[in-house]
mmCIF file of C-alpha atoms in Angstrom:
data_model
loop_
_atom_site.group_PDB
_atom_site.id
_atom_site.type_symbol
_atom_site.label_atom_id
_atom_site.label_comp_id
_atom_site.label_asym_id
_atom_site.label_seq_id
_atom_site.Cartn_x
_atom_site.Cartn_y
_atom_site.Cartn_z
ATOM 1 C CA UNK L 30 -72.580 -23.799 1.248
ATOM 2 C CA UNK L 31 -72.677 -20.108 0.363
ATOM 3 C CA UNK L 32 -71.278 -19.061 3.427
ATOM 4 C CA UNK L 33 -68.462 -21.283 3.507
ATOM 5 C CA UNK L 34 -67.886 -20.003 -0.148
ATOM 6 C CA UNK L 35 -68.027 -16.501 0.713
ATOM 7 C CA UNK L 36 -65.860 -17.069 3.718
ATOM 8 C CA UNK L 37 -63.046 -18.728 1.123
ATOM 9 C CA UNK L 38 -63.453 -15.590 -1.273
ATOM 10 C CA UNK L 39 -62.891 -13.233 1.389
ATOM 11 C CA UNK L 40 -60.010 -15.231 2.898
ATOM 12 C CA UNK L 41 -58.707 -15.309 -0.614
ATOM 13 C CA UNK L 42 -59.098 -11.474 -0.970
ATOM 14 C CA UNK L 43 -56.872 -10.810 2.108
ATOM 15 C CA UNK L 44 -54.093 -13.090 1.497
ATOM 16 C CA UNK L 45 -53.754 -11.418 -1.927
ATOM 17 C CA UNK L 46 -53.875 -8.125 -0.132
ATOM 18 C CA UNK L 47 -51.072 -9.148 2.094
ATOM 19 C CA UNK L 48 -48.541 -10.056 -0.812
ATOM 20 C CA UNK L 49 -49.623 -7.264 -3.193
ATOM 21 C CA UNK L 50 -47.548 -4.046 -3.857
ATOM 22 C CA UNK L 51 -49.394 -0.843 -3.239
ATOM 23 C CA UNK L 52 -48.549 2.596 -2.890
ATOM 24 C CA UNK L 53 -48.721 2.716 1.228
ATOM 25 C CA UNK L 54 -45.963 0.137 1.409
ATOM 26 C CA UNK L 55 -42.828 1.132 3.536
ATOM 27 C CA UNK L 56 -39.404 0.268 1.978
ATOM 28 C CA UNK L 57 -37.276 -1.869 4.201
ATOM 29 C CA UNK L 58 -34.411 0.295 5.852
ATOM 30 C CA UNK L 59 -31.209 -0.384 4.422
ATOM 31 C CA UNK L 60 -28.499 -0.254 7.228
ATOM 32 C CA UNK L 61 -25.049 0.802 6.834
ATOM 33 C CA UNK L 62 -21.692 1.521 8.683
ATOM 34 C CA UNK L 63 -19.222 3.912 8.167
ATOM 35 C CA UNK L 64 -15.505 3.312 8.750
ATOM 36 C CA UNK L 65 -12.870 6.267 9.180
ATOM 37 C CA UNK L 66 -9.359 6.555 8.660
ATOM 38 C CA UNK L 67 -7.988 9.256 10.783
ATOM 39 C CA UNK L 68 -4.790 10.867 11.738
ATOM 40 C CA UNK L 69 -6.661 13.754 11.251
ATOM 41 C CA UNK L 70 -9.481 12.761 8.825
ATOM 42 C CA UNK L 71 -7.642 11.310 5.632
ATOM 43 C CA UNK L 72 -9.301 12.140 2.465
ATOM 44 C CA UNK L 73 -8.797 9.649 -0.533
ATOM 45 C CA UNK L 74 -7.248 6.616 0.972
ATOM 46 C CA UNK L 75 -8.748 3.244 -0.185
ATOM 47 C CA UNK L 76 -10.406 1.082 2.173
ATOM 48 C CA UNK L 77 -11.279 -2.410 2.040
ATOM 49 C CA UNK L 78 -12.251 -5.101 4.947
ATOM 50 C CA UNK L 79 -12.480 -8.779 5.190
ATOM 51 C CA UNK L 80 -14.895 -10.537 7.650
ATOM 52 C CA UNK L 81 -14.595 -14.288 9.049
ATOM 53 C CA UNK L 82 -15.117 -16.628 6.210
ATOM 54 C CA UNK L 83 -15.811 -14.269 3.598
ATOM 55 C CA UNK L 84 -13.964 -12.397 0.795
ATOM 56 C CA UNK L 85 -12.032 -9.242 0.886
ATOM 57 C CA UNK L 86 -14.660 -6.693 -0.003
ATOM 58 C CA UNK L 87 -13.070 -3.335 -1.491
ATOM 59 C CA UNK L 88 -15.311 -0.259 -0.416
ATOM 60 C CA UNK L 89 -13.609 2.479 -2.303
ATOM 61 C CA UNK L 90 -11.765 6.175 -1.464
ATOM 62 C CA UNK L 91 -12.535 7.806 1.713
ATOM 63 C CA UNK L 92 -14.582 10.869 1.238
ATOM 64 C CA UNK L 93 -13.420 14.384 2.826
ATOM 65 C CA UNK L 94 -14.569 13.369 6.299
ATOM 66 C CA UNK L 95 -12.143 10.205 6.223
ATOM 67 C CA UNK L 96 -15.015 7.858 5.617
ATOM 68 C CA UNK L 97 -15.813 4.973 3.564
ATOM 69 C CA UNK L 98 -19.580 3.675 3.839
ATOM 70 C CA UNK L 99 -20.815 -0.185 3.366
ATOM 71 C CA UNK L 100 -24.157 -1.832 3.507
ATOM 72 C CA UNK L 101 -22.107 -5.530 3.917
ATOM 73 C CA UNK L 102 -24.626 -7.523 6.151
ATOM 74 C CA UNK L 103 -21.925 -9.098 7.939
ATOM 75 C CA UNK L 104 -19.929 -5.753 8.592
ATOM 76 C CA UNK L 105 -23.359 -3.919 9.491
ATOM 77 C CA UNK L 106 -24.727 -6.531 12.267
ATOM 78 C CA UNK L 107 -21.395 -8.509 13.053
ATOM 79 C CA UNK L 108 -18.134 -6.106 12.841
ATOM 80 C CA UNK L 109 -16.238 -7.883 15.392
ATOM 81 C CA UNK L 110 -15.873 -10.539 12.560
ATOM 82 C CA UNK L 111 -14.100 -8.324 10.398
ATOM 83 C CA UNK L 112 -10.925 -6.922 9.882
ATOM 84 C CA UNK L 113 -10.194 -3.587 8.187
ATOM 85 C CA UNK L 114 -7.436 -1.955 6.030
ATOM 86 C CA UNK L 115 -7.097 1.475 4.535
ATOM 87 C CA UNK L 116 -3.999 1.318 1.991
ATOM 88 C CA UNK L 117 -2.315 3.264 -1.070
ATOM 89 C CA UNK L 118 -4.749 2.775 -3.999
ATOM 90 C CA UNK L 119 -3.166 0.282 -6.742
ATOM 91 C CA UNK L 120 -2.597 0.887 -10.413
ATOM 92 C CA UNK L 121 -3.579 4.719 -10.079
ATOM 93 C CA UNK L 122 -0.551 6.860 -11.028
ATOM 94 C CA UNK L 123 -2.872 10.048 -9.772
ATOM 95 C CA UNK L 124 -3.942 8.462 -6.339
ATOM 96 C CA UNK L 125 -3.476 10.767 -3.172
ATOM 97 C CA UNK L 126 -4.270 10.788 0.336
ATOM 98 C CA UNK L 127 -4.419 13.880 2.277
ATOM 99 C CA UNK L 128 -4.733 14.779 5.982
ATOM 100 C CA UNK L 129 -7.585 17.366 5.884
ATOM 101 C CA UNK L 130 -6.647 18.714 9.390
ATOM 102 C CA UNK L 131 -3.408 20.483 7.894
ATOM 103 C CA UNK L 132 -2.693 19.203 4.291
ATOM 104 C CA UNK L 133 -0.252 16.884 4.573
ATOM 105 C CA UNK L 134 0.234 14.258 2.088
ATOM 106 C CA UNK L 135 -0.412 10.577 3.387
ATOM 107 C CA UNK L 136 -0.400 8.934 0.253
ATOM 108 C CA UNK L 137 2.103 6.277 1.477
ATOM 109 C CA UNK L 138 0.525 5.400 4.788
ATOM 110 C CA UNK L 139 -1.493 1.779 5.602
ATOM 111 C CA UNK L 140 -4.066 1.921 8.578
ATOM 112 C CA UNK L 141 -5.515 -1.272 9.765
ATOM 113 C CA UNK L 142 -8.243 -2.429 12.386
ATOM 114 C CA UNK L 143 -7.701 -5.754 13.768
ATOM 115 C CA UNK L 144 -10.485 -8.244 13.846
ATOM 116 C CA UNK L 145 -12.327 -8.089 17.158
ATOM 117 C CA UNK L 146 -12.226 -4.549 17.973
ATOM 118 C CA UNK L 147 -15.267 -3.305 16.206
ATOM 119 C CA UNK L 148 -18.760 -3.591 17.710
ATOM 120 C CA UNK L 149 -22.229 -3.246 16.193
ATOM 121 C CA UNK L 150 -23.539 0.105 16.815
ATOM 122 C CA UNK L 151 -20.630 1.972 17.673
ATOM 123 C CA UNK L 152 -18.059 4.223 15.424
ATOM 124 C CA UNK L 153 -15.106 2.115 13.409
ATOM 125 C CA UNK L 154 -11.728 4.214 13.079
ATOM 126 C CA UNK L 155 -8.622 3.054 11.692
ATOM 127 C CA UNK L 156 -5.512 5.074 13.044
ATOM 128 C CA UNK L 157 -1.858 4.615 13.355
ATOM 129 C CA UNK L 158 -2.097 2.841 16.847
ATOM 130 C CA UNK L 159 -4.697 0.662 15.827
ATOM 131 C CA UNK L 160 -2.394 -0.272 12.915
ATOM 132 C CA UNK L 161 0.110 -0.699 15.666
ATOM 133 C CA UNK L 162 -1.804 -3.182 17.891
ATOM 134 C CA UNK L 163 -2.943 -5.030 14.606
ATOM 135 C CA UNK L 164 0.686 -5.492 13.704
ATOM 136 C CA UNK L 165 1.297 -6.612 17.327
ATOM 137 C CA UNK L 166 -1.376 -9.159 17.231
ATOM 138 C CA UNK L 167 -0.368 -10.696 13.825
ATOM 139 C CA UNK L 168 -2.150 -11.222 10.850
ATOM 140 C CA UNK L 169 -4.883 -13.843 12.166
ATOM 141 C CA UNK L 170 -4.567 -12.048 15.313
ATOM 142 C CA UNK L 171 -7.982 -11.141 17.401
ATOM 143 C CA UNK L 172 -8.193 -7.847 19.508
ATOM 144 C CA UNK L 173 -8.092 -7.830 23.155
ATOM 145 C CA UNK L 174 -7.618 -5.474 25.593
ATOM 146 C CA UNK L 175 -4.339 -6.733 27.162
ATOM 147 C CA UNK L 176 -2.303 -6.012 23.782
ATOM 148 C CA UNK L 177 -3.936 -2.830 23.407
ATOM 149 C CA UNK L 178 -2.938 -1.989 27.005
ATOM 150 C CA UNK L 179 0.646 -3.209 25.958
ATOM 151 C CA UNK L 180 0.771 -1.050 22.936
ATOM 152 C CA UNK L 181 -0.334 2.115 24.509
ATOM 153 C CA UNK L 182 1.845 1.577 27.629
ATOM 154 C CA UNK L 183 5.090 1.011 25.255
ATOM 155 C CA UNK L 184 4.018 4.569 23.896
ATOM 156 C CA UNK L 185 3.752 6.252 27.071
ATOM 157 C CA UNK L 186 0.012 6.933 26.548
ATOM 158 C CA UNK L 187 -1.775 4.701 29.303
ATOM 159 C CA UNK L 188 -3.429 7.694 30.614
ATOM 160 C CA UNK L 189 -5.819 7.640 27.779
ATOM 161 C CA UNK L 190 -7.871 5.423 29.739
ATOM 162 C CA UNK L 191 -9.903 5.974 32.989
ATOM 163 C CA UNK L 192 -9.289 9.725 32.847
ATOM 164 C CA UNK L 193 -13.235 10.441 32.741
ATOM 165 C CA UNK L 194 -12.941 10.149 28.962
ATOM 166 C CA UNK L 195 -12.424 6.555 27.553
ATOM 167 C CA UNK L 196 -13.293 3.582 29.878
ATOM 168 C CA UNK L 197 -11.223 1.108 27.785
ATOM 169 C CA UNK L 198 -8.544 1.316 25.117
ATOM 170 C CA UNK L 199 -11.043 -0.009 22.602
ATOM 171 C CA UNK L 200 -13.447 3.004 23.559
ATOM 172 C CA UNK L 201 -10.435 5.256 22.531
ATOM 173 C CA UNK L 202 -9.674 3.280 19.227
ATOM 174 C CA UNK L 203 -13.069 2.713 18.073
ATOM 175 C CA UNK L 204 -13.677 6.696 17.966
ATOM 176 C CA UNK L 205 -10.473 8.449 17.951
ATOM 177 C CA UNK L 206 -11.508 11.578 16.698
ATOM 178 C CA UNK L 207 -13.939 11.948 19.361
ATOM 179 C CA UNK L 208 -11.558 10.909 22.054
ATOM 180 C CA UNK L 209 -8.934 13.311 21.118
ATOM 181 C CA UNK L 210 -11.273 16.355 20.618
ATOM 182 C CA UNK L 211 -12.697 15.285 24.230
ATOM 183 C CA UNK L 212 -9.033 15.547 25.650
ATOM 184 C CA UNK L 213 -8.852 19.030 24.331
ATOM 185 C CA UNK L 214 -9.255 20.818 27.532
ATOM 186 C CA UNK L 215 -7.343 22.431 30.331
ATOM 187 C CA UNK L 216 -7.003 19.688 32.619
ATOM 188 C CA UNK L 217 -5.702 17.177 29.750
ATOM 189 C CA UNK L 218 -4.074 19.812 27.704
ATOM 190 C CA UNK L 219 -0.575 18.179 27.999
ATOM 191 C CA UNK L 220 -1.775 14.519 27.374
ATOM 192 C CA UNK L 221 -3.592 16.184 24.504
ATOM 193 C CA UNK L 222 -0.585 17.311 22.840
ATOM 194 C CA UNK L 223 1.472 14.271 23.740
ATOM 195 C CA UNK L 224 -1.381 12.122 22.058
ATOM 196 C CA UNK L 225 -1.298 14.056 19.037
ATOM 197 C CA UNK L 226 2.457 13.868 18.682
ATOM 198 C CA UNK L 227 2.636 10.311 19.215
ATOM 199 C CA UNK L 228 -0.088 9.678 16.684
ATOM 200 C CA UNK L 229 2.069 11.795 14.049
ATOM 201 C CA UNK L 230 5.201 10.044 15.029
ATOM 202 C CA UNK L 231 3.462 6.367 14.760
ATOM 203 C CA UNK L 232 2.252 7.073 11.461
ATOM 204 C CA UNK L 233 5.329 8.514 10.157
ATOM 205 C CA UNK L 234 7.645 6.008 11.584
ATOM 206 C CA UNK L 235 5.956 2.844 10.275
ATOM 207 C CA UNK L 236 5.647 4.288 6.798
ATOM 208 C CA UNK L 237 9.309 4.824 7.163
ATOM 209 C CA UNK L 238 10.243 1.449 8.425
ATOM 210 C CA UNK L 239 7.464 -0.768 7.528
ATOM 211 C CA UNK L 240 9.698 -4.201 8.250
ATOM 212 C CA UNK L 241 10.442 -3.216 11.906
ATOM 213 C CA UNK L 242 8.821 -5.056 14.783
ATOM 214 C CA UNK L 243 5.938 -3.416 16.556
ATOM 215 C CA UNK L 244 7.908 -2.920 19.865
ATOM 216 C CA UNK L 245 10.613 -1.025 17.816
ATOM 217 C CA UNK L 246 8.124 0.934 16.085
ATOM 218 C CA UNK L 247 6.580 1.972 19.477
ATOM 219 C CA UNK L 248 9.698 2.694 21.245
ATOM 220 C CA UNK L 249 11.209 5.066 18.293
ATOM 221 C CA UNK L 250 7.692 6.761 17.881
ATOM 222 C CA UNK L 251 7.745 7.444 21.520
ATOM 223 C CA UNK L 252 11.351 8.932 21.339
ATOM 224 C CA UNK L 253 10.235 10.848 18.077
ATOM 225 C CA UNK L 254 7.094 12.349 20.236
ATOM 226 C CA UNK L 255 9.226 13.820 22.744
ATOM 227 C CA UNK L 256 11.263 15.315 20.117
ATOM 228 C CA UNK L 257 8.203 16.767 18.555
ATOM 229 C CA UNK L 258 7.194 18.422 21.686
ATOM 230 C CA UNK L 259 10.448 19.787 22.877
ATOM 231 C CA UNK L 260 10.571 21.418 19.148
ATOM 232 C CA UNK L 261 6.949 22.465 19.078
ATOM 233 C CA UNK L 262 5.712 22.819 22.778
ATOM 234 C CA UNK L 263 2.251 23.892 21.478
ATOM 235 C CA UNK L 264 1.825 21.371 18.793
ATOM 236 C CA UNK L 265 -1.504 20.758 17.565
ATOM 237 C CA UNK L 266 -3.184 19.104 14.521
ATOM 238 C CA UNK L 267 -3.023 21.786 12.507
ATOM 239 C CA UNK L 268 0.935 21.731 12.469
ATOM 240 C CA UNK L 269 1.906 19.319 9.457
ATOM 241 C CA UNK L 270 5.135 18.301 10.477
ATOM 242 C CA UNK L 271 6.709 15.076 8.990
ATOM 243 C CA UNK L 272 9.537 12.737 10.309
ATOM 244 C CA UNK L 273 11.661 11.995 7.198
ATOM 245 C CA UNK L 274 14.579 9.761 6.349
ATOM 246 C CA UNK L 275 16.788 12.897 6.857
ATOM 247 C CA UNK L 276 15.528 13.299 10.501
ATOM 248 C CA UNK L 277 15.418 9.681 11.391
ATOM 249 C CA UNK L 278 17.693 7.948 9.201
ATOM 250 C CA UNK L 279 18.360 4.004 9.732
ATOM 251 C CA UNK L 280 21.580 4.359 12.257
ATOM 252 C CA UNK L 281 19.485 6.980 14.324
ATOM 253 C CA UNK L 282 16.272 4.624 14.097
ATOM 254 C CA UNK L 283 18.663 1.695 15.439
ATOM 255 C CA UNK L 284 19.935 3.891 18.145
ATOM 256 C CA UNK L 285 16.229 4.811 19.501
ATOM 257 C CA UNK L 286 14.672 1.315 19.225
ATOM 258 C CA UNK L 287 15.184 -0.203 22.620
ATOM 259 C CA UNK L 288 15.401 2.403 24.964
ATOM 260 C CA UNK L 289 13.952 6.218 25.941
ATOM 261 C CA UNK L 290 16.461 8.722 24.480
ATOM 262 C CA UNK L 291 18.062 11.061 26.961
ATOM 263 C CA UNK L 292 17.515 14.929 27.555
ATOM 264 C CA UNK L 293 20.569 15.716 25.884
ATOM 265 C CA UNK L 294 19.305 13.494 22.804
ATOM 266 C CA UNK L 295 16.348 15.170 22.334
ATOM 267 C CA UNK L 296 17.857 18.564 22.616
ATOM 268 C CA UNK L 297 20.622 17.874 20.043
ATOM 269 C CA UNK L 298 18.003 16.296 17.652
ATOM 270 C CA UNK L 299 17.742 17.452 14.070
ATOM 271 C CA UNK L 300 14.666 19.700 13.422
ATOM 272 C CA UNK L 301 11.580 17.897 12.290
ATOM 273 C CA UNK L 302 10.461 20.091 9.501
ATOM 274 C CA UNK L 303 6.989 21.678 9.168
ATOM 275 C CA UNK L 304 5.903 21.268 5.571
ATOM 276 C CA UNK L 305 4.768 23.972 3.199
ATOM 277 C CA UNK L 306 1.193 22.893 2.854
ATOM 278 C CA UNK L 307 -2.360 24.214 3.491
ATOM 279 C CA UNK L 308 -5.617 22.207 4.680
ATOM 280 C CA UNK L 309 -7.615 21.531 1.909
ATOM 281 C CA UNK L 310 -10.835 23.276 0.823
ATOM 282 C CA UNK L 311 -14.165 21.112 1.451
ATOM 283 C CA UNK L 312 -15.233 20.288 -2.005
ATOM 284 C CA UNK L 313 -18.707 20.897 -3.300
ATOM 285 C CA UNK L 314 -18.708 16.879 -3.709
ATOM 286 C CA UNK L 315 -17.330 15.750 -0.521
ATOM 287 C CA UNK L 316 -17.184 12.229 -1.558
ATOM 288 C CA UNK L 317 -14.972 13.065 -4.457
ATOM 289 C CA UNK L 318 -11.007 12.020 -3.824
ATOM 290 C CA UNK L 319 -8.475 14.803 -4.063
ATOM 291 C CA UNK L 320 -7.320 14.052 -7.553
ATOM 292 C CA UNK L 321 -10.898 13.984 -9.145
ATOM 293 C CA UNK L 322 -10.356 10.371 -9.964
ATOM 294 C CA UNK L 323 -12.666 7.178 -8.800
ATOM 295 C CA UNK L 324 -14.432 7.986 -5.671
ATOM 296 C CA UNK L 325 -16.121 5.541 -3.234
ATOM 297 C CA UNK L 326 -17.656 2.369 -4.497
ATOM 298 C CA UNK L 327 -20.920 0.467 -3.654
ATOM 299 C CA UNK L 328 -19.054 -2.097 -1.513
ATOM 300 C CA UNK L 329 -19.134 -4.800 -4.222
ATOM 301 C CA UNK L 330 -17.013 -8.053 -3.490
ATOM 302 C CA UNK L 331 -13.149 -7.179 -4.969
ATOM 303 C CA UNK L 332 -13.287 -11.061 -5.969
ATOM 304 C CA UNK L 333 -16.277 -10.844 -8.066
#
């Protein structure tokens, strides 16, 4: 009887120890995932995402490296269920978004990642081209390589795949910054410049003509990229050019939206201006937005 009682006491002590709070306990790892807005890295743009069957989550504005970060369990573990939007911050008169590579003001842009593109454990990037693919898929569309292939081909950028750097379009789209950086070599220098010029063109053309169809945006962007490379043969990300309503008025957009422009059209196109801006200096607090307003949030649900 005494032995049985002693055994019961010992078992109770062990069980109590398993549930006790002590200084040797290890806090569980809190997983998070970053999402980048990239044209170059865009500082200050507001990011949100919506996962299948859940409400929209407003994360906050990007840091100096173009990133927001969330601990949302669905997004961290099953990001393929989620779509992302970076867009101008509503009801903030001081809102500003900047391309940190050259200082260009991108406060009017909207970038998207379609549902189905992202993968757990891999980077997440919203870019002008991922936005064009999202628009091609439609509001409830799910990413597929065939659609991406069609969009890249329409931009004249099919060569970004199977060049020893990216083995799929999703690989390029998930980490645009790394892909573009790897293209910056002697073997791929022409493709590198073409990708940079086309990315800028897609961003500017989408912003100028948001109601145009994805195929029209792609064709005009391809034509504008040809003009950029003619006017700036050594074009790089540090060159802050802007396609504007003056250089691409509605009549010109309509003339370019169905077919490639001719050599004569390229040579006679109005000059695309270089903006009088400089890259921003990295702030002491890189999470603080350019205006000094409210920075990145904690990923709380936007709907309460």
